[in-house]
Amino acid sequence: MMSFVGILDSLALRKSELIERFERLIAPTSDCELEAMAQTSRTLTTQNFGRTMRLFAPLYLSNECINNCQYCGFSRDNPILRVTLDVDEVVAEAQHLARQGFRQILLVAGEHPKFVSGNYLVECVRALAPDFSSISIEVGPMDTEDYVPVVEAGAEGLVVYQETYNRGVYAEMHTAGPKRDFNYRLDCAERGYSAGFRRLGVGALIGLSRWQDEAIALAAHLEHLFKHCWQAQISVSVPRLRPAAGGFRPVFAMADREVVQLVCALRITFPQVGIVLSTRERAPLRDALGLIGVTMMSAGSRTEPGGYTRQGREHLHRTVRGRIVAAEYQDGEDEVATGQFEISDERSPAEIAAVLRRCGIEPVWKDWDQALCGA
Ligand code: SF4
């Protein structure tokens, strides 16, 4: 399969017609033009997805990590409270989510081959598969042959955000650990596809470089994946950086209005792409984007392992520069693992579902295909 690496590296010189059109769609625009874009986007979303919203929940398995990413609270050098849930604890967390109605789950973990091994992921997925119609993973990139058993255990989705498509900024942001390998990460979606994943999620963290540059590279990545991974459902996300442990602040801002424009531009350019929005964004913006182009939302999220039911408290520990020390609690610190970032939309899944219904959007808690079969 042809790698996206060469296309990305020549993007400044050569863009497809589709990407040139996308670039025009994200250029500064009047209110009138943006309103017209929003209407087109809304129509295309309804045509391709109906008036539905897939609801999913992230389940953090572990916040151990051997990488240092300047913007992330889980970075190795941050002296935070860490834990890796054992499989029973993962199941307990998942049951809590199932009781809230979720049947689509995203397993999230930092990158740590010792704690978050391929076998561990297989065991987690296997334990959850009977109760969830859609399981996706968002963990450190792996080789194709290591993905295969995870797919066989029942995972169908792979989410890997490039974070930034700018090589220079990427090198500055990722100062230690295997994540420094930009190209290995860039080709991850295709490796996952070869292993059998049939939902692929890509994205860029907004705030590390100019959002317009990230968006163009991301759109080119989408175009590439639609061409080469045509049997998969492709989704995209453009999370704006949130405050996290370590104190990193976004370098480049993106206004709400620009987020709306970007979602519209993605929808108009890729009518079939799933657009994912997390609880990083505030409730009013989420509600507005739900009407315009977003098709998948997380709800009621916690970003710390054990965050739903306080699992894993017994083996919490602190790490100092990667070394484990006893978990002594600092003033005001709760006895739970540290979260990845702050949540903005604190509403419960039921509240979010009710708001969607009031807007005429049907929340979908489980996998489309199975829902259609009445399973
Ligand atoms: S972004 Fe991912 S890889 Fe980087 S420190 Fe956070 S959890 Fe680890």
CSV table of C-alpha atoms and ligand atoms in Angstrom, one decimal:
chain,number,residue,atom,x,y,z
A,1,MET,CA,0.0,0.0,0.0
A,2,MET,CA,1.3,3.4,-0.9
A,3,SER,CA,2.3,5.5,2.2
A,4,PHE,CA,0.9,8.9,2.9
A,5,VAL,CA,4.4,10.1,3.8
A,6,GLY,CA,5.4,11.2,0.3
A,7,ILE,CA,2.1,13.0,-0.3
A,8,LEU,CA,2.4,14.9,2.9
A,9,ASP,CA,5.9,16.0,2.2
A,10,SER,CA,5.1,17.3,-1.2
A,11,LEU,CA,1.8,18.9,-0.2
A,12,ALA,CA,3.1,22.4,-0.3
A,13,LEU,CA,4.0,21.9,-4.0
A,14,ARG,CA,1.2,19.7,-5.1
A,15,LYS,CA,-2.4,19.5,-4.0
A,16,SER,CA,-5.2,17.6,-5.6
A,17,GLU,CA,-8.3,19.5,-6.8
A,18,LEU,CA,-10.2,18.2,-3.9
A,19,ILE,CA,-7.7,19.6,-1.4
A,20,GLU,CA,-7.5,22.9,-3.2
A,21,ARG,CA,-11.3,23.2,-2.9
A,22,PHE,CA,-11.0,22.4,0.8
A,23,GLU,CA,-8.4,25.1,1.2
A,24,ARG,CA,-10.8,27.6,-0.3
A,25,LEU,CA,-13.5,26.5,2.1
A,26,ILE,CA,-11.4,27.2,5.2
A,27,ALA,CA,-10.3,30.6,4.0
A,28,PRO,CA,-11.6,33.7,5.9
A,29,THR,CA,-15.3,34.0,5.1
A,30,SER,CA,-18.3,36.3,5.7
A,31,ASP,CA,-21.1,35.5,8.0
A,32,CYS,CA,-23.4,35.0,5.0
A,33,GLU,CA,-21.1,32.6,3.4
A,34,LEU,CA,-20.6,30.6,6.6
A,35,GLU,CA,-24.3,30.4,7.0
A,36,ALA,CA,-24.6,29.0,3.5
A,37,MET,CA,-21.8,26.5,4.2
A,38,ALA,CA,-23.6,25.4,7.4
A,39,GLN,CA,-26.8,24.8,5.5
A,40,THR,CA,-25.0,22.7,2.8
A,41,SER,CA,-23.2,20.8,5.6
A,42,ARG,CA,-26.4,20.1,7.4
A,43,THR,CA,-28.1,18.8,4.3
A,44,LEU,CA,-25.1,16.5,3.4
A,45,THR,CA,-25.0,15.2,7.0
A,46,THR,CA,-28.7,14.3,7.0
A,47,GLN,CA,-28.4,12.7,3.5
A,48,ASN,CA,-25.5,10.5,4.6
A,49,PHE,CA,-26.2,9.8,8.2
A,50,GLY,CA,-29.8,10.6,8.8
A,51,ARG,CA,-30.6,12.7,11.8
A,52,THR,CA,-28.6,10.5,14.1
A,53,MET,CA,-25.7,10.9,16.5
A,54,ARG,CA,-23.5,7.9,17.6
A,55,LEU,CA,-22.8,8.2,21.3
A,56,PHE,CA,-19.7,6.5,22.6
A,57,ALA,CA,-17.6,6.7,25.8
A,58,PRO,CA,-13.9,6.6,26.3
A,59,LEU,CA,-12.6,4.0,28.8
A,60,TYR,CA,-9.1,4.8,30.0
A,61,LEU,CA,-7.2,1.6,30.7
A,62,SER,CA,-3.9,3.1,31.8
A,63,ASN,CA,-2.2,6.5,32.1
A,64,GLU,CA,1.3,5.0,32.2
A,65,CYS,CA,3.4,6.4,29.3
A,66,ILE,CA,7.0,6.3,28.2
A,67,ASN,CA,6.7,9.3,25.9
A,68,ASN,CA,7.0,12.9,26.7
A,69,CYS,CA,4.5,14.9,24.8
A,70,GLN,CA,4.7,18.5,25.9
A,71,TYR,CA,0.9,19.0,25.8
A,72,CYS,CA,-0.2,15.9,27.6
A,73,GLY,CA,-0.7,15.3,31.3
A,74,PHE,CA,0.3,11.6,31.0
A,75,SER,CA,3.9,12.5,29.8
A,76,ARG,CA,6.5,10.3,31.4
A,77,ASP,CA,8.2,13.1,33.3
A,78,ASN,CA,5.0,14.4,34.9
A,79,PRO,CA,4.9,13.3,38.6
A,80,ILE,CA,1.2,12.3,38.4
A,81,LEU,CA,-0.8,9.5,40.0
A,82,ARG,CA,-0.9,6.5,37.6
A,83,VAL,CA,-2.5,3.2,37.3
A,84,THR,CA,-3.2,0.4,34.8
A,85,LEU,CA,-6.5,-1.2,35.4
A,86,ASP,CA,-6.5,-5.0,35.5
A,87,VAL,CA,-9.0,-6.8,33.3
A,88,ASP,CA,-11.6,-7.2,36.0
A,89,GLU,CA,-11.4,-3.5,36.8
A,90,VAL,CA,-11.8,-2.7,33.1
A,91,VAL,CA,-14.9,-4.8,33.0
A,92,ALA,CA,-16.3,-3.1,36.1
A,93,GLU,CA,-15.8,0.3,34.4
A,94,ALA,CA,-17.3,-0.9,31.2
A,95,GLN,CA,-20.4,-2.3,33.0
A,96,HIS,CA,-21.0,1.1,34.5
A,97,LEU,CA,-21.0,2.5,30.9
A,98,ALA,CA,-23.2,-0.3,29.7
A,99,ARG,CA,-25.7,0.6,32.4
A,100,GLN,CA,-25.8,4.1,31.1
A,101,GLY,CA,-26.7,2.8,27.7
A,102,PHE,CA,-23.4,2.8,25.9
A,103,ARG,CA,-22.7,-0.1,23.5
A,104,GLN,CA,-19.8,1.7,21.7
A,105,ILE,CA,-16.6,2.1,23.6
A,106,LEU,CA,-13.2,3.5,23.0
A,107,LEU,CA,-10.4,2.0,25.0
A,108,VAL,CA,-7.7,4.6,25.6
A,109,ALA,CA,-4.2,4.1,27.1
A,110,GLY,CA,-0.8,5.8,27.2
A,111,GLU,CA,2.0,4.1,25.4
A,112,HIS,CA,3.8,1.6,27.7
A,113,PRO,CA,4.8,-1.8,26.3
A,114,LYS,CA,5.2,-3.3,29.8
A,115,PHE,CA,1.8,-2.3,31.2
A,116,VAL,CA,-0.2,-1.9,28.0
A,117,SER,CA,1.0,-4.9,26.0
A,118,GLY,CA,-0.7,-6.4,23.0
A,119,ASN,CA,-1.8,-9.3,25.2
A,120,TYR,CA,-3.3,-7.0,27.7
A,121,LEU,CA,-5.3,-5.3,25.0
A,122,VAL,CA,-6.5,-8.6,23.6
A,123,GLU,CA,-7.6,-9.7,27.1
A,124,CYS,CA,-9.5,-6.4,27.6
A,125,VAL,CA,-11.2,-6.6,24.2
A,126,ARG,CA,-12.1,-10.2,24.6
A,127,ALA,CA,-13.7,-9.5,28.0
A,128,LEU,CA,-15.7,-6.6,26.7
A,129,ALA,CA,-16.7,-8.0,23.3
A,130,PRO,CA,-19.9,-9.8,24.5
A,131,ASP,CA,-21.4,-6.6,25.9
A,132,PHE,CA,-20.3,-4.0,23.3
A,133,SER,CA,-21.3,-3.8,19.7
A,134,SER,CA,-18.4,-1.6,18.8
A,135,ILE,CA,-15.0,-1.6,20.4
A,136,SER,CA,-12.2,0.8,19.3
A,137,ILE,CA,-8.8,1.3,20.6
A,138,GLU,CA,-6.7,4.5,21.0
A,139,VAL,CA,-3.3,3.4,22.2
A,140,GLY,CA,0.4,3.7,21.0
A,141,PRO,CA,0.9,2.7,17.4
A,142,MET,CA,1.7,-1.0,16.8
A,143,ASP,CA,2.8,-3.2,13.9
A,144,THR,CA,0.3,-4.9,11.7
A,145,GLU,CA,0.9,-8.4,13.1
A,146,ASP,CA,0.4,-7.1,16.6
A,147,TYR,CA,-3.0,-5.6,15.7
A,148,VAL,CA,-4.3,-8.8,14.2
A,149,PRO,CA,-5.0,-10.5,17.5
A,150,VAL,CA,-6.7,-7.4,18.8
A,151,VAL,CA,-9.0,-7.4,15.8
A,152,GLU,CA,-9.6,-11.1,16.2
A,153,ALA,CA,-10.5,-10.6,19.9
A,154,GLY,CA,-13.3,-8.2,18.7
A,155,ALA,CA,-12.0,-4.7,18.2
A,156,GLU,CA,-13.2,-3.0,15.0
A,157,GLY,CA,-11.9,0.5,15.3
A,158,LEU,CA,-8.5,2.1,15.5
A,159,VAL,CA,-8.0,5.7,16.4
A,160,VAL,CA,-4.6,7.4,16.0
A,161,TYR,CA,-4.3,11.1,15.8
A,162,GLN,CA,-1.1,12.5,14.2
A,163,GLU,CA,-1.3,15.4,16.7
A,164,THR,CA,0.5,17.7,14.3
A,165,TYR,CA,1.3,17.2,10.6
A,166,ASN,CA,4.1,19.7,10.9
A,167,ARG,CA,7.3,17.7,11.2
A,168,GLY,CA,9.3,20.5,12.9
A,169,VAL,CA,6.6,21.1,15.5
A,170,TYR,CA,6.1,17.4,16.0
A,171,ALA,CA,9.8,17.0,16.8
A,172,GLU,CA,9.6,19.9,19.3
A,173,MET,CA,6.5,18.6,21.0
A,174,HIS,CA,7.6,14.9,21.3
A,175,THR,CA,10.9,15.1,23.2
A,176,ALA,CA,11.3,11.5,24.3
A,177,GLY,CA,10.0,8.0,23.6
A,178,PRO,CA,9.0,6.0,20.5
A,179,LYS,CA,6.4,8.5,19.5
A,180,ARG,CA,9.2,10.6,18.1
A,181,ASP,CA,8.9,8.5,15.0
A,182,PHE,CA,6.6,10.7,12.9
A,183,ASN,CA,6.4,8.4,9.9
A,184,TYR,CA,5.6,5.3,11.9
A,185,ARG,CA,2.6,7.1,13.4
A,186,LEU,CA,1.6,8.5,10.0
A,187,ASP,CA,1.3,5.1,8.5
A,188,CYS,CA,-0.5,3.6,11.5
A,189,ALA,CA,-4.1,3.8,10.0
A,190,GLU,CA,-3.0,1.7,7.0
A,191,ARG,CA,-1.3,-0.9,9.2
A,192,GLY,CA,-4.5,-1.1,11.2
A,193,TYR,CA,-6.5,-1.5,8.0
A,194,SER,CA,-4.2,-4.3,6.8
A,195,ALA,CA,-4.8,-6.0,10.1
A,196,GLY,CA,-8.5,-5.9,9.6
A,197,PHE,CA,-9.8,-2.8,11.5
A,198,ARG,CA,-12.8,-1.5,9.7
A,199,ARG,CA,-13.2,1.8,11.4
A,200,LEU,CA,-10.3,4.2,11.2
A,201,GLY,CA,-10.0,7.5,13.1
A,202,VAL,CA,-7.5,10.2,12.3
A,203,GLY,CA,-7.1,13.7,13.7
A,204,ALA,CA,-4.9,16.6,14.6
A,205,LEU,CA,-4.6,18.4,17.9
A,206,ILE,CA,-5.5,22.0,17.3
A,207,GLY,CA,-3.3,24.5,19.0
A,208,LEU,CA,0.2,23.3,18.2
A,209,SER,CA,0.5,25.1,14.8
A,210,ARG,CA,-1.7,27.1,12.5
A,211,TRP,CA,-5.0,25.3,12.4
A,212,GLN,CA,-5.4,25.9,8.7
A,213,ASP,CA,-2.2,24.1,7.9
A,214,GLU,CA,-3.2,21.2,10.1
A,215,ALA,CA,-6.6,21.1,8.5
A,216,ILE,CA,-5.1,20.9,4.9
A,217,ALA,CA,-2.8,18.1,5.8
A,218,LEU,CA,-5.6,16.3,7.6
A,219,ALA,CA,-7.8,16.6,4.6
A,220,ALA,CA,-5.1,15.2,2.4
A,221,HIS,CA,-4.7,12.3,4.8
A,222,LEU,CA,-8.5,11.7,4.6
A,223,GLU,CA,-8.4,11.7,0.9
A,224,HIS,CA,-5.6,9.2,0.9
A,225,LEU,CA,-7.4,6.9,3.3
A,226,PHE,CA,-10.7,7.0,1.4
A,227,LYS,CA,-8.7,5.9,-1.6
A,228,HIS,CA,-6.6,3.2,0.0
A,229,CYS,CA,-8.8,1.9,2.8
A,230,TRP,CA,-12.1,2.0,1.0
A,231,GLN,CA,-13.6,-0.9,3.0
A,232,ALA,CA,-13.3,1.0,6.2
A,233,GLN,CA,-15.5,3.8,7.7
A,234,ILE,CA,-13.2,6.7,8.2
A,235,SER,CA,-13.7,9.3,10.9
A,236,VAL,CA,-11.9,12.5,11.8
A,237,SER,CA,-11.5,14.7,14.8
A,238,VAL,CA,-10.1,18.1,15.4
A,239,PRO,CA,-9.8,18.4,19.2
A,240,ARG,CA,-8.6,21.8,20.5
A,241,LEU,CA,-6.0,21.5,23.2
A,242,ARG,CA,-7.2,21.7,26.8
A,243,PRO,CA,-5.3,22.5,29.9
A,244,ALA,CA,-3.6,19.4,31.3
A,245,ALA,CA,-1.1,18.4,34.0
A,246,GLY,CA,2.3,19.8,33.1
A,247,GLY,CA,0.8,23.3,32.5
A,248,PHE,CA,1.1,23.4,28.7
A,249,ARG,CA,-0.9,26.1,27.0
A,250,PRO,CA,-1.9,26.0,23.3
A,251,VAL,CA,0.4,28.1,21.1
A,252,PHE,CA,-2.2,28.8,18.4
A,253,ALA,CA,-5.8,29.7,19.0
A,254,MET,CA,-8.8,28.7,17.1
A,255,ALA,CA,-12.1,30.5,17.6
A,256,ASP,CA,-15.4,28.7,17.9
A,257,ARG,CA,-16.5,30.3,14.6
A,258,GLU,CA,-13.5,28.7,12.9
A,259,VAL,CA,-14.3,25.3,14.4
A,260,VAL,CA,-17.8,25.6,12.9
A,261,GLN,CA,-16.2,26.5,9.5
A,262,LEU,CA,-13.8,23.6,9.6
A,263,VAL,CA,-16.5,21.1,10.4
A,264,CYS,CA,-18.6,22.4,7.5
A,265,ALA,CA,-15.5,22.3,5.2
A,266,LEU,CA,-14.8,18.7,6.2
A,267,ARG,CA,-18.4,17.7,5.7
A,268,ILE,CA,-18.7,19.4,2.3
A,269,THR,CA,-15.4,17.9,1.1
A,270,PHE,CA,-16.0,14.4,2.5
A,271,PRO,CA,-19.7,13.8,2.8
A,272,GLN,CA,-19.3,10.3,4.2
A,273,VAL,CA,-16.6,11.0,6.8
A,274,GLY,CA,-17.6,10.5,10.4
A,275,ILE,CA,-16.9,13.7,12.4
A,276,VAL,CA,-16.1,13.1,16.1
A,277,LEU,CA,-16.5,15.6,18.8
A,278,SER,CA,-15.3,15.0,22.4
A,279,THR,CA,-16.3,16.5,25.7
A,280,ARG,CA,-13.3,18.9,25.5
A,281,GLU,CA,-15.7,21.3,23.8
A,282,ARG,CA,-18.3,23.3,25.7
A,283,ALA,CA,-21.9,22.2,25.7
A,284,PRO,CA,-23.4,25.0,23.5
A,285,LEU,CA,-20.8,24.5,20.8
A,286,ARG,CA,-21.3,20.8,20.9
A,287,ASP,CA,-25.1,21.2,20.5
A,288,ALA,CA,-24.6,23.6,17.5
A,289,LEU,CA,-22.1,21.3,15.8
A,290,GLY,CA,-24.4,18.3,16.3
A,291,LEU,CA,-26.9,20.0,14.0
A,292,ILE,CA,-24.3,20.9,11.3
A,293,GLY,CA,-21.9,18.0,10.7
A,294,VAL,CA,-20.8,16.1,13.8
A,295,THR,CA,-21.9,12.4,13.7
A,296,MET,CA,-20.2,10.9,16.8
A,297,MET,CA,-19.9,12.3,20.2
A,298,SER,CA,-18.5,11.1,23.5
A,299,ALA,CA,-20.6,11.8,26.5
A,300,GLY,CA,-20.2,11.8,30.3
A,301,SER,CA,-16.4,11.2,29.8
A,302,ARG,CA,-13.8,10.7,32.4
A,303,THR,CA,-10.2,10.9,31.2
A,304,GLU,CA,-8.5,9.1,34.1
A,305,PRO,CA,-8.3,5.3,34.4
A,306,GLY,CA,-10.9,4.1,37.0
A,307,GLY,CA,-12.7,7.4,36.7
A,308,TYR,CA,-16.2,6.0,36.4
A,309,THR,CA,-16.3,3.7,39.3
A,310,ARG,CA,-13.0,4.4,41.2
A,311,GLN,CA,-11.4,1.2,40.1
A,312,GLY,CA,-7.7,0.6,40.5
A,313,ARG,CA,-7.3,2.7,43.7
A,314,GLU,CA,-5.3,-0.1,45.4
A,315,HIS,CA,-2.5,0.0,42.9
A,316,LEU,CA,-2.2,3.7,42.3
A,317,HIS,CA,1.3,5.0,42.3
A,318,ARG,CA,3.2,8.1,41.4
A,319,THR,CA,6.1,8.3,39.0
A,320,VAL,CA,8.9,10.7,39.1
A,321,ARG,CA,10.8,10.9,35.9
A,322,GLY,CA,9.5,7.5,34.9
A,323,ARG,CA,10.4,5.9,38.2
A,324,ILE,CA,7.7,4.5,40.5
A,325,VAL,CA,7.4,6.0,44.0
A,326,ALA,CA,4.8,5.6,46.6
A,327,ALA,CA,1.5,7.4,46.0
A,328,GLU,CA,1.6,10.0,48.7
A,329,TYR,CA,-1.3,12.4,48.2
A,330,GLN,CA,-0.7,16.1,47.9
A,331,ASP,CA,-3.0,18.7,49.5
A,332,GLY,CA,-6.4,18.6,47.9
A,333,GLU,CA,-5.5,15.7,45.6
A,334,ASP,CA,-8.2,13.0,45.3
A,335,GLU,CA,-7.2,9.4,45.5
A,336,VAL,CA,-7.7,8.7,41.8
A,337,ALA,CA,-5.4,8.6,38.9
A,338,THR,CA,-4.7,11.9,37.1
A,339,GLY,CA,-6.8,12.6,34.1
A,340,GLN,CA,-5.5,13.4,30.6
A,341,PHE,CA,-7.2,16.8,30.2
A,342,GLU,CA,-10.0,18.9,31.5
A,343,ILE,CA,-13.5,18.2,30.4
A,344,SER,CA,-15.7,21.1,29.3
A,345,ASP,CA,-19.1,19.4,28.7
A,346,GLU,CA,-19.9,17.8,32.1
A,347,ARG,CA,-23.4,16.8,31.2
A,348,SER,CA,-24.5,13.2,31.8
A,349,PRO,CA,-25.0,10.9,28.8
A,350,ALA,CA,-28.8,10.9,29.5
A,351,GLU,CA,-28.8,14.7,29.5
A,352,ILE,CA,-26.9,14.9,26.2
A,353,ALA,CA,-29.3,12.3,24.7
A,354,ALA,CA,-32.3,14.4,25.8
A,355,VAL,CA,-30.8,17.6,24.3
A,356,LEU,CA,-30.1,15.7,21.0
A,357,ARG,CA,-33.7,14.5,20.9
A,358,ARG,CA,-35.1,17.9,21.5
A,359,CYS,CA,-33.1,19.0,18.5
A,360,GLY,CA,-34.6,16.3,16.4
A,361,ILE,CA,-31.5,14.1,16.4
A,362,GLU,CA,-31.8,10.4,17.4
A,363,PRO,CA,-29.0,9.3,19.7
A,364,VAL,CA,-27.6,6.0,18.6
A,365,TRP,CA,-26.0,4.0,21.4
A,366,LYS,CA,-24.9,1.0,19.5
A,367,ASP,CA,-23.4,0.0,16.2
A,368,TRP,CA,-25.3,1.1,13.2
A,369,ASP,CA,-25.2,-2.2,11.3
A,370,GLN,CA,-26.4,-4.2,14.2
A,371,ALA,CA,-29.0,-1.6,15.1
A,372,LEU,CA,-30.4,-1.9,11.5
A,373,CYS,CA,-30.5,-5.7,11.9
A,374,GLY,CA,-32.5,-5.2,15.1
A,375,ALA,CA,-29.9,-7.0,17.1
B,1,SF4,S1,-0.2,12.1,24.2
B,1,SF4,FE1,-0.3,9.8,24.4
B,1,SF4,S2,1.9,9.3,24.1
B,1,SF4,FE2,1.9,11.4,24.6
B,1,SF4,S3,2.2,11.5,26.8
B,1,SF4,FE3,0.0,11.5,26.4
B,1,SF4,S4,-0.6,9.4,26.6
B,1,SF4,FE4,1.6,9.4,26.3
